[in-house]
mmCIF file of C-alpha atoms in Angstrom:
data_model
loop_
_atom_site.group_PDB
_atom_site.id
_atom_site.type_symbol
_atom_site.label_atom_id
_atom_site.label_comp_id
_atom_site.label_asym_id
_atom_site.label_seq_id
_atom_site.Cartn_x
_atom_site.Cartn_y
_atom_site.Cartn_z
ATOM 1 C CA UNK E 1 108.758 -32.007 175.997
ATOM 2 C CA UNK E 2 107.457 -29.147 173.799
ATOM 3 C CA UNK E 3 109.753 -30.162 170.939
ATOM 4 C CA UNK E 4 108.438 -33.721 171.036
ATOM 5 C CA UNK E 5 104.832 -32.490 170.765
ATOM 6 C CA UNK E 6 105.703 -30.185 167.883
ATOM 7 C CA UNK E 7 107.527 -32.981 166.074
ATOM 8 C CA UNK E 8 104.581 -35.324 166.742
ATOM 9 C CA UNK E 9 102.101 -32.809 165.292
ATOM 10 C CA UNK E 10 104.353 -32.286 162.262
ATOM 11 C CA UNK E 11 104.557 -36.055 161.672
ATOM 12 C CA UNK E 12 100.753 -36.387 161.946
ATOM 13 C CA UNK E 13 100.254 -33.471 159.513
ATOM 14 C CA UNK E 14 102.753 -34.976 157.052
ATOM 15 C CA UNK E 15 100.974 -38.327 157.255
ATOM 16 C CA UNK E 16 97.584 -36.691 156.631
ATOM 17 C CA UNK E 17 98.911 -34.789 153.609
ATOM 18 C CA UNK E 18 100.393 -37.980 152.155
ATOM 19 C CA UNK E 19 97.187 -39.937 152.831
ATOM 20 C CA UNK E 20 94.932 -37.281 151.339
ATOM 21 C CA UNK E 21 97.217 -37.038 148.321
ATOM 22 C CA UNK E 22 97.120 -40.784 147.739
ATOM 23 C CA UNK E 23 93.309 -40.764 148.073
ATOM 24 C CA UNK E 24 93.111 -38.168 145.295
ATOM 25 C CA UNK E 25 91.705 -35.335 147.399
ATOM 26 C CA UNK E 26 94.203 -32.765 146.126
ATOM 27 C CA UNK E 27 93.696 -33.847 142.519
ATOM 28 C CA UNK E 28 89.932 -33.492 142.931
ATOM 29 C CA UNK E 29 90.318 -30.036 144.452
ATOM 30 C CA UNK E 30 92.728 -28.973 141.716
ATOM 31 C CA UNK E 31 90.489 -30.232 138.912
ATOM 32 C CA UNK E 32 87.271 -28.756 140.258
ATOM 33 C CA UNK E 33 88.214 -25.568 142.052
ATOM 34 C CA UNK E 34 91.045 -24.088 139.969
ATOM 35 C CA UNK E 35 88.824 -21.262 138.628
ATOM 36 C CA UNK E 36 88.847 -19.871 142.163
ATOM 37 C CA UNK E 37 92.486 -18.950 141.505
ATOM 38 C CA UNK E 38 91.100 -16.323 139.127
ATOM 39 C CA UNK E 39 87.812 -15.478 140.799
ATOM 40 C CA UNK E 40 89.086 -14.846 144.321
ATOM 41 C CA UNK E 41 91.867 -12.395 143.335
ATOM 42 C CA UNK E 42 89.347 -10.565 141.136
ATOM 43 C CA UNK E 43 86.914 -10.187 144.019
ATOM 44 C CA UNK E 44 89.800 -9.257 146.333
ATOM 45 C CA UNK E 45 90.804 -6.434 143.973
ATOM 46 C CA UNK E 46 87.241 -5.100 144.072
ATOM 47 C CA UNK E 47 87.240 -5.249 147.867
ATOM 48 C CA UNK E 48 90.629 -3.532 148.064
ATOM 49 C CA UNK E 49 89.483 -0.786 145.714
ATOM 50 C CA UNK E 50 86.270 -0.088 147.594
ATOM 51 C CA UNK E 51 88.239 -0.119 150.854
ATOM 52 C CA UNK E 52 90.324 2.639 149.217
ATOM 53 C CA UNK E 53 93.513 0.574 149.347
ATOM 54 C CA UNK E 54 94.188 0.315 145.596
ATOM 55 C CA UNK E 55 93.926 2.837 142.754
ATOM 56 C CA UNK E 56 91.087 2.900 140.250
ATOM 57 C CA UNK E 57 93.106 1.133 137.536
ATOM 58 C CA UNK E 58 92.978 -2.015 139.700
ATOM 59 C CA UNK E 59 89.362 -2.389 138.567
ATOM 60 C CA UNK E 60 90.591 -3.427 135.111
ATOM 61 C CA UNK E 61 92.222 -6.683 136.285
ATOM 62 C CA UNK E 62 89.458 -7.064 138.883
ATOM 63 C CA UNK E 63 86.793 -7.157 136.170
ATOM 64 C CA UNK E 64 88.815 -9.400 133.895
ATOM 65 C CA UNK E 65 89.716 -11.906 136.614
ATOM 66 C CA UNK E 66 86.189 -12.016 138.009
ATOM 67 C CA UNK E 67 84.515 -12.602 134.643
ATOM 68 C CA UNK E 68 87.143 -15.169 133.642
ATOM 69 C CA UNK E 69 86.764 -16.950 136.987
ATOM 70 C CA UNK E 70 82.997 -17.216 136.498
ATOM 71 C CA UNK E 71 83.423 -18.308 132.859
ATOM 72 C CA UNK E 72 85.926 -21.027 133.700
ATOM 73 C CA UNK E 73 83.767 -22.182 136.617
ATOM 74 C CA UNK E 74 80.851 -22.624 134.215
ATOM 75 C CA UNK E 75 82.989 -24.501 131.685
ATOM 76 C CA UNK E 76 84.508 -26.585 134.464
ATOM 77 C CA UNK E 77 81.032 -27.676 135.589
ATOM 78 C CA UNK E 78 79.463 -28.038 132.152
ATOM 79 C CA UNK E 79 82.485 -29.378 130.306
ATOM 80 C CA UNK E 80 85.268 -27.818 128.289
ATOM 81 C CA UNK E 81 83.140 -28.129 125.157
ATOM 82 C CA UNK E 82 81.120 -25.128 126.338
ATOM 83 C CA UNK E 83 84.117 -22.939 125.622
ATOM 84 C CA UNK E 84 83.481 -23.314 121.882
ATOM 85 C CA UNK E 85 80.264 -21.343 122.453
ATOM 86 C CA UNK E 86 81.230 -19.102 125.351
ATOM 87 C CA UNK E 87 84.588 -17.802 124.106
ATOM 88 C CA UNK E 88 83.175 -14.295 123.431
ATOM 89 C CA UNK E 89 82.845 -13.877 127.202
ATOM 90 C CA UNK E 90 86.637 -13.437 127.198
ATOM 91 C CA UNK E 91 86.071 -10.098 125.467
ATOM 92 C CA UNK E 92 83.306 -9.317 127.952
ATOM 93 C CA UNK E 93 85.851 -9.631 130.771
ATOM 94 C CA UNK E 94 87.961 -6.911 129.205
ATOM 95 C CA UNK E 95 84.854 -4.766 128.756
ATOM 96 C CA UNK E 96 83.849 -5.251 132.402
ATOM 97 C CA UNK E 97 87.279 -4.194 133.609
ATOM 98 C CA UNK E 98 87.412 -1.133 131.370
ATOM 99 C CA UNK E 99 83.880 -0.031 132.233
ATOM 100 C CA UNK E 100 84.575 -0.342 135.943
ATOM 101 C CA UNK E 101 87.694 1.776 135.570
ATOM 102 C CA UNK E 102 86.071 4.407 133.368
ATOM 103 C CA UNK E 103 83.118 4.817 135.731
ATOM 104 C CA UNK E 104 85.171 5.580 138.833
ATOM 105 C CA UNK E 105 88.242 7.332 137.442
ATOM 106 C CA UNK E 106 88.155 10.973 138.439
ATOM 107 C CA UNK E 107 90.104 12.122 135.368
ATOM 108 C CA UNK E 108 87.870 10.497 132.771
ATOM 109 C CA UNK E 109 90.150 8.839 130.197
ATOM 110 C CA UNK E 110 89.015 9.803 126.733
ATOM 111 C CA UNK E 111 89.057 6.433 124.982
ATOM 112 C CA UNK E 112 88.507 3.929 127.799
ATOM 113 C CA UNK E 113 84.701 4.103 127.967
ATOM 114 C CA UNK E 114 84.174 3.876 124.179
ATOM 115 C CA UNK E 115 86.657 0.990 124.027
ATOM 116 C CA UNK E 116 84.767 -0.769 126.824
ATOM 117 C CA UNK E 117 81.470 -0.315 124.981
ATOM 118 C CA UNK E 118 82.982 -1.649 121.763
ATOM 119 C CA UNK E 119 84.453 -4.700 123.532
ATOM 120 C CA UNK E 120 81.132 -5.312 125.280
ATOM 121 C CA UNK E 121 79.033 -4.927 122.142
ATOM 122 C CA UNK E 122 81.308 -7.139 120.045
ATOM 123 C CA UNK E 123 81.289 -9.740 122.819
ATOM 124 C CA UNK E 124 77.501 -9.784 123.088
ATOM 125 C CA UNK E 125 77.012 -9.944 119.308
ATOM 126 C CA UNK E 126 79.540 -12.774 118.943
ATOM 127 C CA UNK E 127 78.018 -14.583 121.907
ATOM 128 C CA UNK E 128 74.573 -14.289 120.330
ATOM 129 C CA UNK E 129 75.896 -15.709 117.062
ATOM 130 C CA UNK E 130 77.616 -18.633 118.763
ATOM 131 C CA UNK E 131 74.581 -19.412 120.900
ATOM 132 C CA UNK E 132 72.210 -19.165 117.935
ATOM 133 C CA UNK E 133 74.237 -21.846 116.185
ATOM 134 C CA UNK E 134 73.527 -24.228 119.039
ATOM 135 C CA UNK E 135 70.292 -25.544 120.500
ATOM 136 C CA UNK E 136 69.299 -22.147 121.847
ATOM 137 C CA UNK E 137 67.728 -21.413 118.465
ATOM 138 C CA UNK E 138 64.957 -23.829 119.446
ATOM 139 C CA UNK E 139 64.423 -21.971 122.718
ATOM 140 C CA UNK E 140 64.254 -18.703 120.788
ATOM 141 C CA UNK E 141 61.727 -20.194 118.365
ATOM 142 C CA UNK E 142 59.507 -21.408 121.220
ATOM 143 C CA UNK E 143 59.722 -18.006 122.942
ATOM 144 C CA UNK E 144 58.729 -16.255 119.720
ATOM 145 C CA UNK E 145 55.773 -18.608 119.260
ATOM 146 C CA UNK E 146 54.628 -18.107 122.853
ATOM 147 C CA UNK E 147 55.030 -14.344 122.519
ATOM 148 C CA UNK E 148 52.912 -14.347 119.376
ATOM 149 C CA UNK E 149 50.225 -16.441 121.053
ATOM 150 C CA UNK E 150 50.234 -14.089 124.030
ATOM 151 C CA UNK E 151 49.797 -11.091 121.711
ATOM 152 C CA UNK E 152 46.947 -12.777 119.838
ATOM 153 C CA UNK E 153 45.070 -14.225 122.793
ATOM 154 C CA UNK E 154 46.205 -12.544 125.979
ATOM 155 C CA UNK E 155 46.199 -8.911 124.938
ATOM 156 C CA UNK E 156 42.853 -9.163 123.209
ATOM 157 C CA UNK E 157 41.151 -9.740 126.561
ATOM 158 C CA UNK E 158 42.623 -6.732 128.322
ATOM 159 C CA UNK E 159 39.970 -4.455 126.846
ATOM 160 C CA UNK E 160 42.194 -1.607 125.842
ATOM 161 C CA UNK E 161 39.722 -0.439 123.268
ATOM 162 C CA UNK E 162 41.670 -1.228 120.135
ATOM 163 C CA UNK E 163 38.665 -2.481 118.278
ATOM 164 C CA UNK E 164 39.599 -6.141 118.239
#
């Protein structure tokens, strides 16, 4: 009797898997949630490190996987075309991993922190250049105009005694 129930449950499960597959559920999940395959192991490595179950070097892949998971989630939502502007974030992932490692390692490695800063700085500069080539230049222009107006109008009323 128990074997018949187990076989019945197995047949129902197999039928559900086939039905869901034919309805495109697994394809939808694969197309939309694949960045979790990077993000979740990255977060898990952080959790394992802070639970004192992995060594400090595990923060390097943790940082890389987490940043890459977030990056690919953004490009998955906004379209693959975003990658032409956000590719410098790949370097930022390496920087995040190296900085995490260099901050917690007891025997401070000599070149890890400077390398992390270099990767981070290069990433941010390249990201700024790629974003400035897109429509964000208009946002920057509007922010500069508003900042100038605020300096001319808003600060003059504060009465700081500057003689204006």
